[in-house]
Coordinates of C-alpha atoms and ligand atoms in Angstrom, one line a residue:
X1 CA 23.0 5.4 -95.3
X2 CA 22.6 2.6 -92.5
X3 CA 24.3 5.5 -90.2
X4 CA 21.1 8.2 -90.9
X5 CA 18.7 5.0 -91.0
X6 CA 20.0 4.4 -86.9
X7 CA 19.6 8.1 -86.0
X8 CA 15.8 9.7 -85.6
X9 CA 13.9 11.4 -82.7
X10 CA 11.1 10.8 -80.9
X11 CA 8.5 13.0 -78.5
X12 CA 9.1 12.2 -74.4
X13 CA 5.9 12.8 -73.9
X14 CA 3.7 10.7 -76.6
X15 CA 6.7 8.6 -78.4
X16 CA 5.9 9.9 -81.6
X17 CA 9.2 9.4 -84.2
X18 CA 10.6 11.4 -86.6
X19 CA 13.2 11.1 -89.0
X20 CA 14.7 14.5 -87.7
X21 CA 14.3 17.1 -85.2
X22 CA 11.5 19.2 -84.3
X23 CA 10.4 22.0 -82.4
X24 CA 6.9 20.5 -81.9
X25 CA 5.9 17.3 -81.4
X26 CA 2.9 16.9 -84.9
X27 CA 1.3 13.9 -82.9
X28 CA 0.4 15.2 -79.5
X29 CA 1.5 19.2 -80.1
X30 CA 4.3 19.4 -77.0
X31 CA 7.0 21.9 -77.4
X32 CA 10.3 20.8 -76.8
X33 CA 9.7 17.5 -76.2
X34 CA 12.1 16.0 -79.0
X35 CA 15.0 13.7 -77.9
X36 CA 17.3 11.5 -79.5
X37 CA 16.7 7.8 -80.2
X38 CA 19.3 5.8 -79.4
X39 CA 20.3 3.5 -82.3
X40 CA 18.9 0.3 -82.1
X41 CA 20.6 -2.4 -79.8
X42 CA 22.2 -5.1 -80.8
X43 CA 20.0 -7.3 -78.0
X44 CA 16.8 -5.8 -80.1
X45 CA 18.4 -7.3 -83.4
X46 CA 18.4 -10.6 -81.2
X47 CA 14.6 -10.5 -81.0
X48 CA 12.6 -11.9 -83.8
X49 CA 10.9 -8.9 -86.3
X50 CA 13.1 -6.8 -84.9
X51 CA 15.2 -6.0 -87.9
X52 CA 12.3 -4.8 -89.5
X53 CA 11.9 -2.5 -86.5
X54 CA 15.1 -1.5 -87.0
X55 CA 14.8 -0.7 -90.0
X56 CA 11.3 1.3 -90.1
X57 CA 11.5 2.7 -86.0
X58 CA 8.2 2.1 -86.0
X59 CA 6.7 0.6 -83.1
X60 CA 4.5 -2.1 -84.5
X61 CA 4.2 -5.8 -84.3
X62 CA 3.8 -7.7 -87.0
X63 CA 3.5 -11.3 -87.0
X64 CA 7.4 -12.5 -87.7
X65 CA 7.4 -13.5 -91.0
X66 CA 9.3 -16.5 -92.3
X67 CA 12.3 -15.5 -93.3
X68 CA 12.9 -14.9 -96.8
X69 CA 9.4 -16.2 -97.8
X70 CA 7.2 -13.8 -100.0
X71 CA 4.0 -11.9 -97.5
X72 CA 1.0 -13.9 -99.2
X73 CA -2.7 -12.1 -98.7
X74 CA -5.2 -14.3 -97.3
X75 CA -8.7 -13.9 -97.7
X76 CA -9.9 -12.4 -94.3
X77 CA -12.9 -15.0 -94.2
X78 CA -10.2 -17.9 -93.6
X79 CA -8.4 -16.2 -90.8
X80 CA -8.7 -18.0 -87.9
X81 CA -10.3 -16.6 -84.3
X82 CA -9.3 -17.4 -81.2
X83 CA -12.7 -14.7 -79.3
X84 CA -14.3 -18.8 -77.9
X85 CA -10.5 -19.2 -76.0
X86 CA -11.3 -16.2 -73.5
X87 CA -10.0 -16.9 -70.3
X88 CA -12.3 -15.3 -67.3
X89 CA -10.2 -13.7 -64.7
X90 CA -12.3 -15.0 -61.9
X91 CA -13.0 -11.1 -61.4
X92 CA -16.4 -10.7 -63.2
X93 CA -16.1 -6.8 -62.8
X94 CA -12.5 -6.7 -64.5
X95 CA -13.7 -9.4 -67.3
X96 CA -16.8 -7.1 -68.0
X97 CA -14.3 -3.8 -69.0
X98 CA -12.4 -6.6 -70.5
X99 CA -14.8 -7.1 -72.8
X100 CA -15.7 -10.6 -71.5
X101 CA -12.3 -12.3 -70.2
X102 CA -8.9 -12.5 -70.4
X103 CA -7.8 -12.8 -74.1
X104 CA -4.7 -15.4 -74.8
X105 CA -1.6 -13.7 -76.3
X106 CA -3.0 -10.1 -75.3
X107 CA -1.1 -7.4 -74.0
X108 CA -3.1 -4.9 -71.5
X109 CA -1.6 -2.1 -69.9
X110 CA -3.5 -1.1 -66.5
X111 CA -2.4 2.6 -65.5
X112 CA -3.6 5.2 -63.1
X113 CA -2.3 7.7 -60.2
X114 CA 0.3 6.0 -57.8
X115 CA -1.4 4.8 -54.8
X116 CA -5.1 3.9 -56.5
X117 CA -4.6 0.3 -56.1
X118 CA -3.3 -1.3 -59.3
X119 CA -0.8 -3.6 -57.3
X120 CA -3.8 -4.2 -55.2
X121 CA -6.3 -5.2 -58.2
X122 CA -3.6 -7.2 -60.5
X123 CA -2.2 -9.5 -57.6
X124 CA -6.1 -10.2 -56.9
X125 CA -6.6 -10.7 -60.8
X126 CA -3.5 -12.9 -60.1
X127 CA -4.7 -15.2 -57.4
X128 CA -8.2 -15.6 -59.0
X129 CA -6.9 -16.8 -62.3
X130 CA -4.4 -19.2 -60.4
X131 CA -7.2 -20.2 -58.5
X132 CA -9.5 -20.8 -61.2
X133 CA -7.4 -22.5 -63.6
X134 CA -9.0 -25.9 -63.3
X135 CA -9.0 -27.5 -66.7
X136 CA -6.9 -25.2 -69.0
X137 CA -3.9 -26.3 -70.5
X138 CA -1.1 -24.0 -67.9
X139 CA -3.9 -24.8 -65.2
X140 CA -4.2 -21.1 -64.2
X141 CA -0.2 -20.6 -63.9
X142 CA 0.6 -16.5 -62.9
X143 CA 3.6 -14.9 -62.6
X144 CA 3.6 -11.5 -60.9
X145 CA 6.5 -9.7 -61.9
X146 CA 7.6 -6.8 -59.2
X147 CA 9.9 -4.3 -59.8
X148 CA 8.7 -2.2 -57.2
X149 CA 8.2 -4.9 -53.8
X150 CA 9.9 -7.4 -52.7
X151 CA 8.6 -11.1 -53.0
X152 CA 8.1 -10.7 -49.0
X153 CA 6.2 -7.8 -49.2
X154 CA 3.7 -9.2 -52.2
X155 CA 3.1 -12.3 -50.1
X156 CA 2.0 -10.3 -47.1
X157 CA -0.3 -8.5 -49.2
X158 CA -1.3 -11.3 -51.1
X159 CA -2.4 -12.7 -47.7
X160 CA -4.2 -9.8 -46.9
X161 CA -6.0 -10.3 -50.1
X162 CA -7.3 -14.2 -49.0
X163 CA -5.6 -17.4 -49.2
X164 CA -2.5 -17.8 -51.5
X165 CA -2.9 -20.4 -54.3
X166 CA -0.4 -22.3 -55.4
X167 CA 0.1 -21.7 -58.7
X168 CA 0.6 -17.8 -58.2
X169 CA 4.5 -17.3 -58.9
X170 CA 6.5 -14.3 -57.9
X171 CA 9.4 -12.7 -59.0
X172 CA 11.1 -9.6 -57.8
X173 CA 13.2 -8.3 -60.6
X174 CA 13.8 -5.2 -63.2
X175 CA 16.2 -7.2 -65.6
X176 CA 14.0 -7.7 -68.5
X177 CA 16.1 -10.5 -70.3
X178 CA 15.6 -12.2 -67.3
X179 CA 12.2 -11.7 -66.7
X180 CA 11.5 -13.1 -70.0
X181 CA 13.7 -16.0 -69.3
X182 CA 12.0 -16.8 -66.3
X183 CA 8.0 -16.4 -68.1
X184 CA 9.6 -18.8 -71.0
X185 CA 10.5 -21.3 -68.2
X186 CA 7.5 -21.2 -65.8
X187 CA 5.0 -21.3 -69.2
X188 CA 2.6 -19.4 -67.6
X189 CA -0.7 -18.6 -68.2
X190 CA -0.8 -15.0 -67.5
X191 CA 2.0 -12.8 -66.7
X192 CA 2.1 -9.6 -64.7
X193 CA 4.5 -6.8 -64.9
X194 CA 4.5 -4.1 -62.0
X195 CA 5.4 -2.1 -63.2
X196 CA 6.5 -1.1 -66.8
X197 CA 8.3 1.9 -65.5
X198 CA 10.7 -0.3 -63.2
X199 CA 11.6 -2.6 -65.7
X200 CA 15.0 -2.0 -67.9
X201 CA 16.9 -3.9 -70.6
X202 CA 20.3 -3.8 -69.9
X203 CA 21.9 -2.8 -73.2
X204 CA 20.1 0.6 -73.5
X205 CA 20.7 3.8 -72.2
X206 CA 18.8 5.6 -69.9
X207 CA 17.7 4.1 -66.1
X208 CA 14.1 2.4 -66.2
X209 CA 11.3 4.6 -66.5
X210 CA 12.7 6.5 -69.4
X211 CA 10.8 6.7 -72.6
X212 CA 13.0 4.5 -74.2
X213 CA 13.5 2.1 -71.9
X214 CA 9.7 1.8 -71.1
X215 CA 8.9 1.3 -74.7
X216 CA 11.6 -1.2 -75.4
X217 CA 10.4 -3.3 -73.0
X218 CA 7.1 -2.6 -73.8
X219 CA 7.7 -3.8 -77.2
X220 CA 9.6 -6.8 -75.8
X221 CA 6.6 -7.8 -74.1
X222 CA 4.4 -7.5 -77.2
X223 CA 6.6 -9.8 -78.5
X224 CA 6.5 -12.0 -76.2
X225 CA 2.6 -12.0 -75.8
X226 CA 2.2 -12.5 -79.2
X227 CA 4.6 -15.0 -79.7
X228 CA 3.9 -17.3 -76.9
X229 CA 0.1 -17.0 -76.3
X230 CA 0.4 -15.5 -73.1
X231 CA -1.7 -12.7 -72.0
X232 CA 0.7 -10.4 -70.5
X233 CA -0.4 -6.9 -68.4
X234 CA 1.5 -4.1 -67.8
X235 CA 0.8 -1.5 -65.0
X236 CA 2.1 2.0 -65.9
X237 CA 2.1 5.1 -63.0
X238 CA 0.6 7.9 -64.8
X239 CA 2.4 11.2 -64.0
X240 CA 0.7 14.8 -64.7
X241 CA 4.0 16.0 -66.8
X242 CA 4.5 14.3 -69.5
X243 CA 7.9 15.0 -69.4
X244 CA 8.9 12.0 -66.9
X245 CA 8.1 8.9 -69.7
X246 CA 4.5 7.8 -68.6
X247 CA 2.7 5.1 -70.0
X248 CA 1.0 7.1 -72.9
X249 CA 4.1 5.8 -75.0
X250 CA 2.6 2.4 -74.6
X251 CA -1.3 3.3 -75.3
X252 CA -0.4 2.6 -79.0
X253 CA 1.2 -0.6 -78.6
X254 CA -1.3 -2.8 -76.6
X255 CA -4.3 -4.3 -77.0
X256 CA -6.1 -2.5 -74.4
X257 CA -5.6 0.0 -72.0
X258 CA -7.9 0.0 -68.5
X259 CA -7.8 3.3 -66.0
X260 CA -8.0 3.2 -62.5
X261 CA -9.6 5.7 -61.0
X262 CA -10.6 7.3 -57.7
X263 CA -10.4 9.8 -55.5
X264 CA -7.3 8.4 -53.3
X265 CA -9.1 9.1 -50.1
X266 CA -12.4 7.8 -51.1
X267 CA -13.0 4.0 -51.4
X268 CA -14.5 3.7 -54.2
X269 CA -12.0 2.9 -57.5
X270 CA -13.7 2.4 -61.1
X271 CA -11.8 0.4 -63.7
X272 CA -12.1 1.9 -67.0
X273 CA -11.3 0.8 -70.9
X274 CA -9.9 3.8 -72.1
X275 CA -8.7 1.8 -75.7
X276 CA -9.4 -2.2 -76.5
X277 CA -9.3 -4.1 -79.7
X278 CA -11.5 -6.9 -78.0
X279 CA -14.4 -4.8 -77.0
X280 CA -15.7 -2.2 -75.9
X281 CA -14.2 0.9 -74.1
X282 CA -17.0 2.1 -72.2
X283 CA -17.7 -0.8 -69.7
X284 CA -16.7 0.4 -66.1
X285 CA -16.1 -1.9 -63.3
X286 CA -16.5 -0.3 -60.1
X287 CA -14.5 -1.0 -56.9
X288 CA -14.6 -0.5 -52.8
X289 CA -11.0 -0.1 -51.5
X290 CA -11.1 -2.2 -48.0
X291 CA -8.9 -3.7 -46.0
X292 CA -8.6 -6.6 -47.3
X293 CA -8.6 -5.6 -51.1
X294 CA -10.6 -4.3 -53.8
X295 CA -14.2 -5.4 -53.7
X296 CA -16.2 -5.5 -56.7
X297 CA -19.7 -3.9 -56.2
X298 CA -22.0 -5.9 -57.8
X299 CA -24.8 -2.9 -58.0
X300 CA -23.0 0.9 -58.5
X301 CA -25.9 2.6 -58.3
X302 CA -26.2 2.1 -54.7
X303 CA -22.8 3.2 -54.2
X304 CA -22.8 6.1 -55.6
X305 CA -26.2 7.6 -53.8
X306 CA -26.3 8.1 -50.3
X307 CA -29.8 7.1 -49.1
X308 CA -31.1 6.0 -46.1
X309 CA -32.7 2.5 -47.1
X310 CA -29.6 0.9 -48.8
X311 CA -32.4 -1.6 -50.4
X312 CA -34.1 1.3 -51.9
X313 CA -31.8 4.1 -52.4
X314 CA -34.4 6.2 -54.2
X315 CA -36.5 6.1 -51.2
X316 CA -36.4 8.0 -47.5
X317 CA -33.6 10.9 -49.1
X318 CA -33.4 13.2 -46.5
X319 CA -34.6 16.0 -49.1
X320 CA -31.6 18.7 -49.0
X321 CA -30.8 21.5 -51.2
X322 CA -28.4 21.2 -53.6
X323 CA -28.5 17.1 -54.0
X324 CA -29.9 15.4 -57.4
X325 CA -29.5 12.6 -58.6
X326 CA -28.2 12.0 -62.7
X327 CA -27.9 8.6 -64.5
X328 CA -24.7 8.5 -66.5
X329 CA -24.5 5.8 -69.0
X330 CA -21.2 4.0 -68.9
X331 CA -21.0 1.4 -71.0
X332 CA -23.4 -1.0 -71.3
X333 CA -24.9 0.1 -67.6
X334 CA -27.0 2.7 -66.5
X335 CA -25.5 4.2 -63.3
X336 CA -27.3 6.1 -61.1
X337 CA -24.8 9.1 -59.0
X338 CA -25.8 11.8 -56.5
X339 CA -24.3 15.1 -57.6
X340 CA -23.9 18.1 -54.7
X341 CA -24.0 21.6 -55.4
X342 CA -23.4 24.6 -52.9
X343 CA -24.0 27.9 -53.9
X344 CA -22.7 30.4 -51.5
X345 CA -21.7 34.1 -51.5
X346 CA -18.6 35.6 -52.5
X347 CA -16.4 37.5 -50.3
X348 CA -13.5 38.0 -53.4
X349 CA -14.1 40.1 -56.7
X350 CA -13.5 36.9 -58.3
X351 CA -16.6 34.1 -57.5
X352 CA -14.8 30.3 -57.4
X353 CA -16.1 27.6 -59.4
X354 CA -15.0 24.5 -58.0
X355 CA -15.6 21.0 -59.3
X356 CA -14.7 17.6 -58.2
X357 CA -15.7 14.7 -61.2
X358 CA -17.2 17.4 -63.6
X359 CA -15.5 19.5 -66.3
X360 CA -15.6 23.1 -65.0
X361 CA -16.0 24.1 -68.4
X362 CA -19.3 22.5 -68.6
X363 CA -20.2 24.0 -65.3
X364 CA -19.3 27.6 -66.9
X365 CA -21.7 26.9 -69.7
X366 CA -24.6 25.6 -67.5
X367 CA -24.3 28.3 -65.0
X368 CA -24.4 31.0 -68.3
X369 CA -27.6 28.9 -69.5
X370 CA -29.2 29.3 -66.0
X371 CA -28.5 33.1 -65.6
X372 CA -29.8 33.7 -69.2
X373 CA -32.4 31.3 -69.9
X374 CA -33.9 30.6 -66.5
X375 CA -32.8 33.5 -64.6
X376 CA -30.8 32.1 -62.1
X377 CA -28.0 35.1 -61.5
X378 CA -24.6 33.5 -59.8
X379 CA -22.4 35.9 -61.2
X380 CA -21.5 37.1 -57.8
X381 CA -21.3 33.5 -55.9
X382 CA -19.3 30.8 -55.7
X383 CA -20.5 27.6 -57.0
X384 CA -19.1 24.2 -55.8
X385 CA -20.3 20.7 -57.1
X386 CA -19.0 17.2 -56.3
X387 CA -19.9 14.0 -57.6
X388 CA -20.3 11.5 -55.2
X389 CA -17.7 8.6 -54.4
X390 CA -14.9 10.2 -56.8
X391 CA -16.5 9.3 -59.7
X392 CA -16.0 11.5 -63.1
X393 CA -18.9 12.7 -65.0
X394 CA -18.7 13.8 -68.9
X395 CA -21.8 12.8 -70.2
X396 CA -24.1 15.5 -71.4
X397 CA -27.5 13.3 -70.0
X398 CA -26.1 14.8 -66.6
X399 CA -26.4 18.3 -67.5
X400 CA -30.1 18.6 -66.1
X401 CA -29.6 16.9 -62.9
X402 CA -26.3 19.0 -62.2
X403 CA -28.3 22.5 -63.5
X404 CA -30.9 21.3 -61.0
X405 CA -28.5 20.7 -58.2
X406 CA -27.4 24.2 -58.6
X407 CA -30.8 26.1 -58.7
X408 CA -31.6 24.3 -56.0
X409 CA -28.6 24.8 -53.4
X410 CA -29.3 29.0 -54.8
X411 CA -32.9 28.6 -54.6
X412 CA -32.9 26.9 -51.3
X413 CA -35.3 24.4 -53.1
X414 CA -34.8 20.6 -52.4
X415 CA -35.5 18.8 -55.3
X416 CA -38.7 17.0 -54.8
X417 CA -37.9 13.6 -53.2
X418 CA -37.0 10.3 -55.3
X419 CA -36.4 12.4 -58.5
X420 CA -34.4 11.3 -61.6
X421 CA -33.1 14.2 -63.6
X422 CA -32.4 13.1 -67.2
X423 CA -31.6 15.9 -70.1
X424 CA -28.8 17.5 -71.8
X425 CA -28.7 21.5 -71.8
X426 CA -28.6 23.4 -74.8
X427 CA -27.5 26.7 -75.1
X428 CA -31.2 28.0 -75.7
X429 CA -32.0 26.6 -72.7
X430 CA -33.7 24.2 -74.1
X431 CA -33.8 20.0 -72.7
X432 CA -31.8 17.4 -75.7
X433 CA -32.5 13.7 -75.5
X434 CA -29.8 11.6 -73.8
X435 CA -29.3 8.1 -75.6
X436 CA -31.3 5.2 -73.9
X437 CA -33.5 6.7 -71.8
X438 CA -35.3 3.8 -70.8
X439 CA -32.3 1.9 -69.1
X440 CA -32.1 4.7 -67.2
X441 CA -35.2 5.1 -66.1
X442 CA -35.1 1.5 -65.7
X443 CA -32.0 1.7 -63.0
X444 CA -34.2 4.8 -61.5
X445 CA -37.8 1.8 -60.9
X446 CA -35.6 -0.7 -59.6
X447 CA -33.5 1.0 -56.9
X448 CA -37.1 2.6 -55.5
X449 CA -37.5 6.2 -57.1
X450 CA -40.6 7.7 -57.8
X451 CA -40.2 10.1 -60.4
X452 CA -38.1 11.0 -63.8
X453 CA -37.8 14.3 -65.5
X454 CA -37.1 14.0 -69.0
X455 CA -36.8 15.8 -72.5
X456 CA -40.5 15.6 -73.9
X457 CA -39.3 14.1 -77.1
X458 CA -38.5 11.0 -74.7
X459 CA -41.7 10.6 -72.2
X460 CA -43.0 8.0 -74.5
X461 CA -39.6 6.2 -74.8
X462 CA -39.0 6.9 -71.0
X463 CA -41.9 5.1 -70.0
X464 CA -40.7 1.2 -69.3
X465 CA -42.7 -1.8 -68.6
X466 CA -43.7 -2.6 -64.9
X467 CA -43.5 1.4 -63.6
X468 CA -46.5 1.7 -61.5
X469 CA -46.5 4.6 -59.6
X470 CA -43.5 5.9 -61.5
X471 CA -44.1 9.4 -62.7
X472 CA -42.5 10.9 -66.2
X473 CA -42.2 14.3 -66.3
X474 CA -41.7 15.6 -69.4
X475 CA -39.6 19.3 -70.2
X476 CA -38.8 21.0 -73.0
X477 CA -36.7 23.5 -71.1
X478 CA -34.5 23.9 -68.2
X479 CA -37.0 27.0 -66.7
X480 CA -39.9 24.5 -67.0
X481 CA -37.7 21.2 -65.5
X482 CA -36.4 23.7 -62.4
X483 CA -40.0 24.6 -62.0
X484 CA -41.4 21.1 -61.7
X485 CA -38.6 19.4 -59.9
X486 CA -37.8 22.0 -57.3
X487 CA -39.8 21.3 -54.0
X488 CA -41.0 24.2 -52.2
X489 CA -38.6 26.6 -50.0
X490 CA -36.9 24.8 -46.8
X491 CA -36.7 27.6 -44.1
X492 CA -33.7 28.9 -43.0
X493 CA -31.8 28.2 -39.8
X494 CA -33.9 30.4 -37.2
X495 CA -33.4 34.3 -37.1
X496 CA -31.7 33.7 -40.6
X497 CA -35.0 34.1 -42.9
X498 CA -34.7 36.9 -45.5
X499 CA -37.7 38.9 -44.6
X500 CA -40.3 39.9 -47.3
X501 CA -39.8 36.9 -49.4
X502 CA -42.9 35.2 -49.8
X503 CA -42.6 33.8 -53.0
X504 CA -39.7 31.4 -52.9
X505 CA -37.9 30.4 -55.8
X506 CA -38.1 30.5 -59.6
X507 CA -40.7 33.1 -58.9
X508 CA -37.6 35.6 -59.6
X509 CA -37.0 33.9 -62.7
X510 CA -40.0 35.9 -63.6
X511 CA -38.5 38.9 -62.9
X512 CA -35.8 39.6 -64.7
X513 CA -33.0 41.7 -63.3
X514 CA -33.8 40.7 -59.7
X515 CA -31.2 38.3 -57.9
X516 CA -33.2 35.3 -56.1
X517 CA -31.5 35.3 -53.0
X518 CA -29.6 31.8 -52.4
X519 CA -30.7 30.7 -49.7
X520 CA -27.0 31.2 -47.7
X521 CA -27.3 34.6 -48.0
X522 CA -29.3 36.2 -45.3
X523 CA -28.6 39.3 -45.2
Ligands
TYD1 P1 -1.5 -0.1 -54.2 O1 -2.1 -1.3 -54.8 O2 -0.1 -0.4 -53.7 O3 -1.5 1.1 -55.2 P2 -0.6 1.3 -56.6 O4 0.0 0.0 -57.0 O5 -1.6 1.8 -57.6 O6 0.4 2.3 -56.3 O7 -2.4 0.3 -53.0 C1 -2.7 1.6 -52.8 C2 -3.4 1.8 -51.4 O8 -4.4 0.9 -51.1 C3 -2.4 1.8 -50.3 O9 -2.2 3.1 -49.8 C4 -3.0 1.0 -49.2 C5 -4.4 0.7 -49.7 N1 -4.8 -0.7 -49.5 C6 -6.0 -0.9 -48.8 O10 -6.7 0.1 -48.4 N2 -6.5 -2.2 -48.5 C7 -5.7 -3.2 -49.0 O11 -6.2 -4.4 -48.7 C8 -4.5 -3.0 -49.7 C9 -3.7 -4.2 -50.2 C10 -4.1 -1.7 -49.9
MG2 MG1 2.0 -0.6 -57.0

């Protein structure tokens, strides 16, 4: 009995147990992914709640329970809250996807690509709650776990960062029991574990990184955060297979999980709440990657557009075909982003679509609305489209902005200048309404732009206080928001006009079964 108890399986990729074997993983639908749990260790057994663990395999915590004393309900009302005891980092970005500081006793795992900057970001997280620590009880007291440095290495990037406070403690070591035994001695205040993947208990099988190993000492961790009051975070690599034990084995266990993100080569990194039982998970913090650290930028929207009077981004645009600009909502915050299309002829039977922070299924769909409903035909070119500044877009609001970026690179048609495109595409063709229109068009007043197209449901909603000069356009479809955004024709490089065009653009989307010539293709 105890013997089958000890034995089950569990999913490499997701850490989903079972009792027995199986062919597919029933949590996150892997093949093959099934491997043997080791039974549990007799250090785990140590550990407080861990015979329940044991006994269950479930990876939970549960408060540890007096032993042998009955589990007494309470009524929920008289549970105590400890939301007034947040802790701000000292980062307001980082406490924003936080969901307003550091929360005591928490455990947040901060994952993303190798290379985006998580060491970067935590040891600054580090050194501004040492430096702020001021009147709290462990007076701001961090220690920065590395597994994957040495203490000589963080302390020249930590000067690289700014000055190095005093209370910011380091220890270069993958021995978990000893990690622990260090955090119980130095009482910190925030602890900091880089990363999950090099840490290892010594007693189990498998080198660090494996599934096992990174969820034992995840679970150690919990433990420990819960137990002693100590805000603990975790940073967890990502990898693409989920064969080699990522972090996603983790996602249940903590309190919160934050993405960093970014195009590795571009210097702009956004923080993300992917899951967080304090908060929020849309809140987005967004980063510059320079040389001396992450910077927080105070006002995204400016980041992500590229205009030529940084006090007034929605002002001076060179007008360009193929550039719009979209408002995605992420979390509480309007952000405005410049999205590029190019529309260019094929030279291979097959036409590429090729996105860079945008589903290309969603660009399939809009580029089968804009053949059919508005009679943009693309069939035979390739479409690219980029989102400035590496950022990702899934939000439906976009789909106007991006539909207009398209027409207009094929069309040849800047969109007229200072515009705001705000609508989701149906599959009629027809504009949706996007959810609070009137931040948007809020973000779109202040940074200097003169004009918004929205769904026509929304121009009463869209129009905000203090808009003087500020022009809503209202659209029911995509035809009609192409045809009133779209400037007129730019001409061609010299001695590349199409000849006998006189009527430039959406003028073929009269005409059914007749291409309009993108403007590349002179021919
Ligand atoms: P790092 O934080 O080590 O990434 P991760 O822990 O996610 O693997 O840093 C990644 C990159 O950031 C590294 O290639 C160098 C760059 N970097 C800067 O550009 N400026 C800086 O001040 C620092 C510390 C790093
Ligand atoms: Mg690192």
């Amino acid at each position: 009995m105890a013997r089958t108890a000890s034995l089950h399986f569990f999913c490499t990729a997701c850490g989903n147990e079972e009792p027995r074997w199986f062919g597919r993983c029933a949590s996150c639908g892997e093949w093959n992914t099934a491997a043997e749990a080791p039974a549990a260790a007799p250090a785990a057994a140590r550990s407080k709640g861990a015979t329940a663990r044991a006994r269950t395999g479930r990876a939970r915590w549960a408060p540890p329970a007096a032993a042998g004393a009955p589990a007494v309900p309470r009524p929920l009302a008289e549970v105590e809250t400890h939301a007034a005891q947040r802790v701000s980092s000292g980062l307001a970005e980082f406490d924003r996807v936080l969901g307003g500081g550091i929360m005591p006793g928490s455990l947040v795992l901060v994952g993303g690509d190798p290379g985006i900057g998580k060491s970067t970001l935590l040891l600054q997280l580090a050194a501004a709650v040492a430096r702020s620590g001021g009147a709290r009880p462990r007076r701001g007291r961090v220690l920065y776990v590395s597994g994957e440095e040495s203490e000589e290495q963080v302390r020249l990037r930590a000067e690289r960062l700014g000055a190095v406070p005093d209370q910011l403690f380091i220890l270069a070591e993958t021995d978990l029991e000893r990690v622990l035994e260090a955090a119980a001695a130095l009482e910190p205040e925030v602890v900091i574990a880089d990363s999950i993947q090099t840490l290892a208990r010594e007693d189990l099988e498998g080198g660090p990184g494996t599934v096992t190993q990174v969820r034992e000492c995840g679970l150690a961790l919990l433990h420990y955060a819960k137990g002693s009051g100590v805000a603990v975070f975790l940073v967890g690599h990502v990898t693409k297979e989920g064969s080699v034990a990522g972090p996603r084995v983790l996602e249940h266990m903590v309190d919160a999980v934050l993405y960093l993100e970014g195009e590795r080569y571009q210097h702009y990194r956004v923080l993300r709440g992917a899951k967080n039982r304090f908060g929020s998970t849309h809140e987005i913090g967004v980063y510059e990657m320079l040389d001396h650290g992450l910077r927080e930028v105070a006002n995204p929207s400016e980041a992500f557009l590229s205009g030529s009077d940084p006090a007034h981004p929605g002002r001076g645009r060179r007008p360009e075909p193929g550039v719009a600009v979209v408002a995605s909502l992420e979390g509480s915050r309007p952000l405005l982003v410049e999205v590029q299309a190019l529309v260019a002829t094929s030279f291979y039977g097959m036409p590429q679509r090729v996105t860079s922070g945008y589903d290309p299924r969603r660009l399939a769909v809009l580029l089968a609305v804009l053949e059919r409903r508005a009679g943009l035909k693309l069939g035979r070119h390739d479409v690219f489209v980029t989102v400035t500044g590496g950022l990702k877009l899934d939000e439906p609001g976009t789909d106007l902005g991006i539909a207009l970026a398209i027409a207009s690179s094929a069309l040849g048609r800047p969109v007229l200048e200072g515009t705001l495109a705000l609508g989701e595409v149906s599959l009629s063709g027809e504009l949706r309404r996007v959810s609070r229109v009137e931040a948007r068009v809020r973000e779109a007043v202040q940074l200097g732009f003169q004009r918004a197209g929205v769904p026509a449901i929304q121009a009463d909603d869209a129009r905000v206080p203090g808009m003087k000069g500020f022009e809503i356009v209202p659209l029911v479809t995509l035809r009609e928001g192409l045809a009133r955004l779209l400037g007129a024709k730019i001409a061609p490089a010299a001695g590349a006009a199409p000849a006998g065009r006189s009527e430039p653009g959406m003028g073929a989307a009269a005409r059914p079964g007749r291409e309009p010539a993108p403007s590349e293709e002179s021919s």
